[in-house]
Amino acid sequence: MLTITYYLDVVSSWCHYVEPVWKRLQERYADAVDFRWQIALIPASGLPGSREEEEWYYRRSGMITRQTSMLNAGWWEAGMSEFLAPNAVAVAARNLGVKGDGVRLALARAAMIEGRPVGRWQESVAVAAAVSGIDAEVLQTEAQRPEVEQAIRDTTEQFYGLSVTQRPAFRLESEIGDVAVFSGLIQETVLVAAIEAMLSDTTAYRSWSAHFGASWDKRDES
């Protein structure tokens, strides 16, 4: 009845904060909603210039979201204009048959909780291989295919095509064509309200079709 696409960067702290909400939504609406995730790479302009700056952001976002522990900025490394490796490895694991959120959540935890340098291919591959069971060499080969990087560039462009800039972002589309977009919001109540409204309208249209047919052109058939 409804498709939700979640745009994220594996090393985004705000995406990390919204993950419990994403999990609860998937559990609550498992039978009615198709949940998907896509990568939207954070550009150089959105990344900190130093570890100290990243820690400042973690203090701000952590307090705003009422976190009881501070994120670990040890993963950050100078000279990187984007963090392609962890995102590409997450996509590669999905391409190789590992569905769900487990690999990308492990990568996020390795970075922002454990402080591991996931910007390095070897580090990200090691994390993902351990949690997925995929051979590390196979995983790295898949992650470094040009087609995987291009797919990530394409979904990043899709993200900007929504006329938004903040991650996480959510695009909701129902089978009757209604669309809602949220960017930077992590409150569960807002997302639940939108889902409920869209499902209600979709159910109403299904009821109409059951009584009068799928389209107005068929109004005289019964």
PDB file of C-alpha atoms in Angstrom:
ATOM      1  CA  MET A   1       0.000   0.000   0.000  1.00  0.00           C
ATOM      2  CA  LEU A   2       2.894   2.352   0.756  1.00  0.00           C
ATOM      3  CA  THR A   3       6.619   2.593  -0.017  1.00  0.00           C
ATOM      4  CA  ILE A   4       9.058   4.443   2.247  1.00  0.00           C
ATOM      5  CA  THR A   5      12.564   5.187   0.998  1.00  0.00           C
ATOM      6  CA  TYR A   6      15.061   6.235   3.659  1.00  0.00           C
ATOM      7  CA  TYR A   7      18.044   8.258   2.376  1.00  0.00           C
ATOM      8  CA  LEU A   8      21.118   8.048   4.587  1.00  0.00           C
ATOM      9  CA  ASP A   9      24.862   8.191   4.906  1.00  0.00           C
ATOM     10  CA  VAL A  10      26.323   5.422   7.048  1.00  0.00           C
ATOM     11  CA  VAL A  11      28.470   7.897   9.013  1.00  0.00           C
ATOM     12  CA  SER A  12      25.696  10.439   9.619  1.00  0.00           C
ATOM     13  CA  SER A  13      25.047  10.934  13.332  1.00  0.00           C
ATOM     14  CA  TRP A  14      21.461  12.020  12.705  1.00  0.00           C
ATOM     15  CA  CYS A  15      20.843   8.833  10.735  1.00  0.00           C
ATOM     16  CA  HIS A  16      22.324   6.921  13.652  1.00  0.00           C
ATOM     17  CA  TYR A  17      19.870   8.604  16.016  1.00  0.00           C
ATOM     18  CA  VAL A  18      16.843   7.770  13.862  1.00  0.00           C
ATOM     19  CA  GLU A  19      17.639   4.064  13.484  1.00  0.00           C
ATOM     20  CA  PRO A  20      15.539   2.965  16.513  1.00  0.00           C
ATOM     21  CA  VAL A  21      12.578   4.806  14.981  1.00  0.00           C
ATOM     22  CA  TRP A  22      13.186   3.128  11.617  1.00  0.00           C
ATOM     23  CA  LYS A  23      13.242  -0.275  13.299  1.00  0.00           C
ATOM     24  CA  ARG A  24       9.992   0.331  15.177  1.00  0.00           C
ATOM     25  CA  LEU A  25       8.263   1.555  12.029  1.00  0.00           C
ATOM     26  CA  GLN A  26       9.309  -1.597  10.182  1.00  0.00           C
ATOM     27  CA  GLU A  27       7.929  -3.749  12.980  1.00  0.00           C
ATOM     28  CA  ARG A  28       4.684  -1.798  13.267  1.00  0.00           C
ATOM     29  CA  TYR A  29       3.887  -1.614   9.545  1.00  0.00           C
ATOM     30  CA  ALA A  30       5.497  -4.802   8.270  1.00  0.00           C
ATOM     31  CA  ASP A  31       2.343  -5.919   6.462  1.00  0.00           C
ATOM     32  CA  ALA A  32       1.400  -2.594   4.890  1.00  0.00           C
ATOM     33  CA  VAL A  33       4.626  -0.774   3.975  1.00  0.00           C
ATOM     34  CA  ASP A  34       7.588  -1.588   1.723  1.00  0.00           C
ATOM     35  CA  PHE A  35      10.658  -0.234   3.547  1.00  0.00           C
ATOM     36  CA  ARG A  36      13.755   0.620   1.501  1.00  0.00           C
ATOM     37  CA  TRP A  37      17.018   2.464   2.109  1.00  0.00           C
ATOM     38  CA  GLN A  38      19.341   4.269  -0.287  1.00  0.00           C
ATOM     39  CA  ILE A  39      22.647   6.068   0.124  1.00  0.00           C
ATOM     40  CA  ALA A  40      22.875   9.864  -0.035  1.00  0.00           C
ATOM     41  CA  LEU A  41      26.552  10.697   0.405  1.00  0.00           C
ATOM     42  CA  ILE A  42      27.410  13.645   2.620  1.00  0.00           C
ATOM     43  CA  PRO A  43      29.512  16.082   0.538  1.00  0.00           C
ATOM     44  CA  ALA A  44      32.748  17.686   1.703  1.00  0.00           C
ATOM     45  CA  SER A  45      30.840  20.826   2.691  1.00  0.00           C
ATOM     46  CA  GLY A  46      28.818  18.791   5.163  1.00  0.00           C
ATOM     47  CA  LEU A  47      31.785  17.115   6.845  1.00  0.00           C
ATOM     48  CA  PRO A  48      33.790  18.484   9.780  1.00  0.00           C
ATOM     49  CA  GLY A  49      37.214  19.990   9.219  1.00  0.00           C
ATOM     50  CA  SER A  50      38.740  18.324  12.261  1.00  0.00           C
ATOM     51  CA  ARG A  51      38.065  15.729  14.923  1.00  0.00           C
ATOM     52  CA  GLU A  52      37.469  18.544  17.395  1.00  0.00           C
ATOM     53  CA  GLU A  53      34.787  20.016  15.139  1.00  0.00           C
ATOM     54  CA  GLU A  54      33.132  16.618  14.829  1.00  0.00           C
ATOM     55  CA  GLU A  55      33.093  16.287  18.619  1.00  0.00           C
ATOM     56  CA  TRP A  56      31.447  19.716  18.851  1.00  0.00           C
ATOM     57  CA  TYR A  57      28.705  18.522  16.496  1.00  0.00           C
ATOM     58  CA  TYR A  58      28.291  15.340  18.511  1.00  0.00           C
ATOM     59  CA  ARG A  59      27.823  17.337  21.686  1.00  0.00           C
ATOM     60  CA  ARG A  60      25.209  19.521  20.021  1.00  0.00           C
ATOM     61  CA  SER A  61      23.239  16.744  18.330  1.00  0.00           C
ATOM     62  CA  GLY A  62      23.588  14.458  21.338  1.00  0.00           C
ATOM     63  CA  MET A  63      22.083  17.016  23.683  1.00  0.00           C
ATOM     64  CA  ILE A  64      19.330  17.994  21.243  1.00  0.00           C
ATOM     65  CA  THR A  65      18.277  14.353  20.940  1.00  0.00           C
ATOM     66  CA  ARG A  66      18.726  13.665  24.684  1.00  0.00           C
ATOM     67  CA  GLN A  67      21.383  10.969  24.245  1.00  0.00           C
ATOM     68  CA  THR A  68      22.844   9.490  27.437  1.00  0.00           C
ATOM     69  CA  SER A  69      26.267   8.910  25.877  1.00  0.00           C
ATOM     70  CA  MET A  70      28.356  10.844  23.379  1.00  0.00           C
ATOM     71  CA  LEU A  71      29.320   9.506  19.979  1.00  0.00           C
ATOM     72  CA  ASN A  72      32.947   8.660  19.237  1.00  0.00           C
ATOM     73  CA  ALA A  73      34.708  10.858  16.665  1.00  0.00           C
ATOM     74  CA  GLY A  74      37.721   8.563  16.449  1.00  0.00           C
ATOM     75  CA  TRP A  75      36.650   7.306  13.017  1.00  0.00           C
ATOM     76  CA  TRP A  76      37.176  10.712  11.409  1.00  0.00           C
ATOM     77  CA  GLU A  77      40.310  11.171   9.278  1.00  0.00           C
ATOM     78  CA  ALA A  78      41.695  14.282   7.662  1.00  0.00           C
ATOM     79  CA  GLY A  79      41.827  14.664   3.901  1.00  0.00           C
ATOM     80  CA  MET A  80      38.637  12.784   3.060  1.00  0.00           C
ATOM     81  CA  SER A  81      36.058  14.690   1.027  1.00  0.00           C
ATOM     82  CA  GLU A  82      33.481  11.914   1.458  1.00  0.00           C
ATOM     83  CA  PHE A  83      33.225   8.494   3.063  1.00  0.00           C
ATOM     84  CA  LEU A  84      32.560   6.263   0.094  1.00  0.00           C
ATOM     85  CA  ALA A  85      33.975   3.058   1.569  1.00  0.00           C
ATOM     86  CA  PRO A  86      31.438   2.299   4.338  1.00  0.00           C
ATOM     87  CA  ASN A  87      28.522   3.244   2.129  1.00  0.00           C
ATOM     88  CA  ALA A  88      29.760   1.190  -0.820  1.00  0.00           C
ATOM     89  CA  VAL A  89      30.427  -1.805   1.423  1.00  0.00           C
ATOM     90  CA  ALA A  90      26.892  -1.610   2.816  1.00  0.00           C
ATOM     91  CA  VAL A  91      25.455  -1.563  -0.706  1.00  0.00           C
ATOM     92  CA  ALA A  92      27.788  -4.364  -1.795  1.00  0.00           C
ATOM     93  CA  ALA A  93      26.586  -6.610   1.028  1.00  0.00           C
ATOM     94  CA  ARG A  94      23.002  -5.965  -0.024  1.00  0.00           C
ATOM     95  CA  ASN A  95      23.884  -6.770  -3.638  1.00  0.00           C
ATOM     96  CA  LEU A  96      25.384 -10.050  -2.439  1.00  0.00           C
ATOM     97  CA  GLY A  97      22.151 -11.091  -0.795  1.00  0.00           C
ATOM     98  CA  VAL A  98      22.346  -9.708   2.752  1.00  0.00           C
ATOM     99  CA  LYS A  99      19.011  -7.961   3.169  1.00  0.00           C
ATOM    100  CA  GLY A 100      17.915  -5.687   5.962  1.00  0.00           C
ATOM    101  CA  ASP A 101      19.892  -3.140   7.948  1.00  0.00           C
ATOM    102  CA  GLY A 102      22.433  -5.296   9.786  1.00  0.00           C
ATOM    103  CA  VAL A 103      25.565  -4.528   7.775  1.00  0.00           C
ATOM    104  CA  ARG A 104      25.131  -0.784   7.565  1.00  0.00           C
ATOM    105  CA  LEU A 105      24.211  -0.626  11.280  1.00  0.00           C
ATOM    106  CA  ALA A 106      27.384  -2.546  12.112  1.00  0.00           C
ATOM    107  CA  LEU A 107      29.406  -0.088  10.053  1.00  0.00           C
ATOM    108  CA  ALA A 108      27.763   2.887  11.756  1.00  0.00           C
ATOM    109  CA  ARG A 109      28.415   1.380  15.169  1.00  0.00           C
ATOM    110  CA  ALA A 110      32.037   0.624  14.286  1.00  0.00           C
ATOM    111  CA  ALA A 111      32.494   4.279  13.359  1.00  0.00           C
ATOM    112  CA  MET A 112      30.449   6.302  15.820  1.00  0.00           C
ATOM    113  CA  ILE A 113      30.517   4.024  18.868  1.00  0.00           C
ATOM    114  CA  GLU A 114      33.846   2.222  18.529  1.00  0.00           C
ATOM    115  CA  GLY A 115      35.730   4.973  16.675  1.00  0.00           C
ATOM    116  CA  ARG A 116      37.099   2.653  13.997  1.00  0.00           C
ATOM    117  CA  PRO A 117      38.410   4.282  10.774  1.00  0.00           C
ATOM    118  CA  VAL A 118      35.714   3.008   8.432  1.00  0.00           C
ATOM    119  CA  GLY A 119      36.748   5.498   5.778  1.00  0.00           C
ATOM    120  CA  ARG A 120      39.387   2.926   4.885  1.00  0.00           C
ATOM    121  CA  TRP A 121      38.266   0.123   2.594  1.00  0.00           C
ATOM    122  CA  GLN A 122      40.003  -2.592   4.571  1.00  0.00           C
ATOM    123  CA  GLU A 123      38.375  -1.490   7.827  1.00  0.00           C
ATOM    124  CA  SER A 124      34.860  -1.282   6.412  1.00  0.00           C
ATOM    125  CA  VAL A 125      35.215  -4.621   4.657  1.00  0.00           C
ATOM    126  CA  ALA A 126      36.429  -6.269   7.880  1.00  0.00           C
ATOM    127  CA  VAL A 127      33.420  -4.961   9.808  1.00  0.00           C
ATOM    128  CA  ALA A 128      30.931  -6.018   7.148  1.00  0.00           C
ATOM    129  CA  ALA A 129      32.503  -9.418   6.552  1.00  0.00           C
ATOM    130  CA  ALA A 130      32.359 -10.223  10.253  1.00  0.00           C
ATOM    131  CA  VAL A 131      28.649  -9.474  10.568  1.00  0.00           C
ATOM    132  CA  SER A 132      27.520 -10.814   7.180  1.00  0.00           C
ATOM    133  CA  GLY A 133      29.622 -13.927   6.767  1.00  0.00           C
ATOM    134  CA  ILE A 134      30.612 -12.850   3.254  1.00  0.00           C
ATOM    135  CA  ASP A 135      34.226 -13.514   2.300  1.00  0.00           C
ATOM    136  CA  ALA A 136      36.174 -10.279   2.719  1.00  0.00           C
ATOM    137  CA  GLU A 137      37.806 -10.467  -0.706  1.00  0.00           C
ATOM    138  CA  VAL A 138      34.482 -11.072  -2.420  1.00  0.00           C
ATOM    139  CA  LEU A 139      32.908  -8.215  -0.511  1.00  0.00           C
ATOM    140  CA  GLN A 140      35.682  -5.762  -1.313  1.00  0.00           C
ATOM    141  CA  THR A 141      35.651  -6.690  -4.994  1.00  0.00           C
ATOM    142  CA  GLU A 142      31.912  -6.031  -5.149  1.00  0.00           C
ATOM    143  CA  ALA A 143      32.155  -2.793  -3.162  1.00  0.00           C
ATOM    144  CA  GLN A 144      34.832  -1.381  -5.455  1.00  0.00           C
ATOM    145  CA  ARG A 145      33.040  -2.134  -8.700  1.00  0.00           C
ATOM    146  CA  PRO A 146      32.433   1.083 -10.688  1.00  0.00           C
ATOM    147  CA  GLU A 147      28.756   0.132 -10.989  1.00  0.00           C
ATOM    148  CA  VAL A 148      28.341   0.226  -7.201  1.00  0.00           C
ATOM    149  CA  GLU A 149      29.871   3.675  -6.924  1.00  0.00           C
ATOM    150  CA  GLN A 150      27.723   4.898  -9.814  1.00  0.00           C
ATOM    151  CA  ALA A 151      24.607   3.534  -8.130  1.00  0.00           C
ATOM    152  CA  ILE A 152      25.518   5.497  -4.994  1.00  0.00           C
ATOM    153  CA  ARG A 153      26.095   8.644  -7.045  1.00  0.00           C
ATOM    154  CA  ASP A 154      22.695   8.117  -8.659  1.00  0.00           C
ATOM    155  CA  THR A 155      20.811   7.688  -5.371  1.00  0.00           C
ATOM    156  CA  THR A 156      22.616  10.731  -3.988  1.00  0.00           C
ATOM    157  CA  GLU A 157      21.297  12.696  -6.949  1.00  0.00           C
ATOM    158  CA  GLN A 158      17.825  11.299  -6.296  1.00  0.00           C
ATOM    159  CA  PHE A 159      18.119  12.647  -2.764  1.00  0.00           C
ATOM    160  CA  TYR A 160      18.966  16.140  -4.001  1.00  0.00           C
ATOM    161  CA  GLY A 161      16.192  15.793  -6.560  1.00  0.00           C
ATOM    162  CA  LEU A 162      13.774  15.847  -3.636  1.00  0.00           C
ATOM    163  CA  SER A 163      14.888  19.476  -3.055  1.00  0.00           C
ATOM    164  CA  VAL A 164      16.208  18.592   0.404  1.00  0.00           C
ATOM    165  CA  THR A 165      19.651  18.765   1.999  1.00  0.00           C
ATOM    166  CA  GLN A 166      19.357  17.111   5.403  1.00  0.00           C
ATOM    167  CA  ARG A 167      19.847  13.449   6.261  1.00  0.00           C
ATOM    168  CA  PRO A 168      17.975  11.414   7.261  1.00  0.00           C
ATOM    169  CA  ALA A 169      15.336  11.964   4.599  1.00  0.00           C
ATOM    170  CA  PHE A 170      12.208   9.931   3.993  1.00  0.00           C
ATOM    171  CA  ARG A 171      10.112   9.758   0.855  1.00  0.00           C
ATOM    172  CA  LEU A 172       6.688   8.176   1.296  1.00  0.00           C
ATOM    173  CA  GLU A 173       4.624   7.229  -1.744  1.00  0.00           C
ATOM    174  CA  SER A 174       1.294   5.416  -1.678  1.00  0.00           C
ATOM    175  CA  GLU A 175      -0.213   3.231  -4.388  1.00  0.00           C
ATOM    176  CA  ILE A 176      -2.703   6.012  -5.174  1.00  0.00           C
ATOM    177  CA  GLY A 177       0.118   8.456  -5.936  1.00  0.00           C
ATOM    178  CA  ASP A 178       0.226  10.511  -2.742  1.00  0.00           C
ATOM    179  CA  VAL A 179       3.762  11.592  -1.799  1.00  0.00           C
ATOM    180  CA  ALA A 180       5.254  13.028   1.392  1.00  0.00           C
ATOM    181  CA  VAL A 181       8.888  13.990   1.996  1.00  0.00           C
ATOM    182  CA  PHE A 182      10.589  14.608   5.342  1.00  0.00           C
ATOM    183  CA  SER A 183      14.168  15.812   5.655  1.00  0.00           C
ATOM    184  CA  GLY A 184      16.112  16.104   8.901  1.00  0.00           C
ATOM    185  CA  LEU A 185      13.167  15.080  11.081  1.00  0.00           C
ATOM    186  CA  ILE A 186      13.653  12.118  13.396  1.00  0.00           C
ATOM    187  CA  GLN A 187      10.477  12.335  15.495  1.00  0.00           C
ATOM    188  CA  GLU A 188       8.530   9.097  15.338  1.00  0.00           C
ATOM    189  CA  THR A 189       5.174  10.809  15.844  1.00  0.00           C
ATOM    190  CA  VAL A 190       5.557  12.828  12.641  1.00  0.00           C
ATOM    191  CA  LEU A 191       6.337   9.784  10.523  1.00  0.00           C
ATOM    192  CA  VAL A 192       3.586   7.706  12.107  1.00  0.00           C
ATOM    193  CA  ALA A 193       1.036  10.456  11.456  1.00  0.00           C
ATOM    194  CA  ALA A 194       2.004  10.611   7.783  1.00  0.00           C
ATOM    195  CA  ILE A 195       1.951   6.831   7.381  1.00  0.00           C
ATOM    196  CA  GLU A 196      -1.441   6.518   9.057  1.00  0.00           C
ATOM    197  CA  ALA A 197      -2.950   9.276   6.910  1.00  0.00           C
ATOM    198  CA  MET A 198      -1.622   7.786   3.673  1.00  0.00           C
ATOM    199  CA  LEU A 199      -2.700   4.255   4.569  1.00  0.00           C
ATOM    200  CA  SER A 200      -6.156   5.526   5.488  1.00  0.00           C
ATOM    201  CA  ASP A 201      -6.581   7.246   2.142  1.00  0.00           C
ATOM    202  CA  THR A 202      -5.296   4.192   0.273  1.00  0.00           C
ATOM    203  CA  THR A 203      -7.726   1.930   2.118  1.00  0.00           C
ATOM    204  CA  ALA A 204     -10.560   4.301   1.186  1.00  0.00           C
ATOM    205  CA  TYR A 205      -9.623   4.060  -2.500  1.00  0.00           C
ATOM    206  CA  ARG A 206      -9.485   0.281  -2.266  1.00  0.00           C
ATOM    207  CA  SER A 207     -12.961   0.333  -0.756  1.00  0.00           C
ATOM    208  CA  TRP A 208     -14.170   2.492  -3.646  1.00  0.00           C
ATOM    209  CA  SER A 209     -12.711   0.063  -6.172  1.00  0.00           C
ATOM    210  CA  ALA A 210     -14.377  -2.875  -4.439  1.00  0.00           C
ATOM    211  CA  HIS A 211     -17.789  -1.218  -4.761  1.00  0.00           C
ATOM    212  CA  PHE A 212     -17.553   0.680  -8.043  1.00  0.00           C
ATOM    213  CA  GLY A 213     -14.674  -0.820  -9.991  1.00  0.00           C
ATOM    214  CA  ALA A 214     -11.095   0.252 -10.509  1.00  0.00           C
ATOM    215  CA  SER A 215     -11.854   3.343 -12.554  1.00  0.00           C
ATOM    216  CA  TRP A 216     -14.568   5.855 -13.397  1.00  0.00           C
ATOM    217  CA  ASP A 217     -14.737   4.468 -16.934  1.00  0.00           C
ATOM    218  CA  LYS A 218     -16.200   1.239 -15.524  1.00  0.00           C
ATOM    219  CA  ARG A 219     -18.991   2.914 -13.536  1.00  0.00           C
ATOM    220  CA  ASP A 220     -21.809   1.298 -15.601  1.00  0.00           C
ATOM    221  CA  GLU A 221     -20.557  -2.286 -15.484  1.00  0.00           C
ATOM    222  CA  SER A 222     -22.301  -3.290 -12.247  1.00  0.00           C
TER     223      SER A 222
END
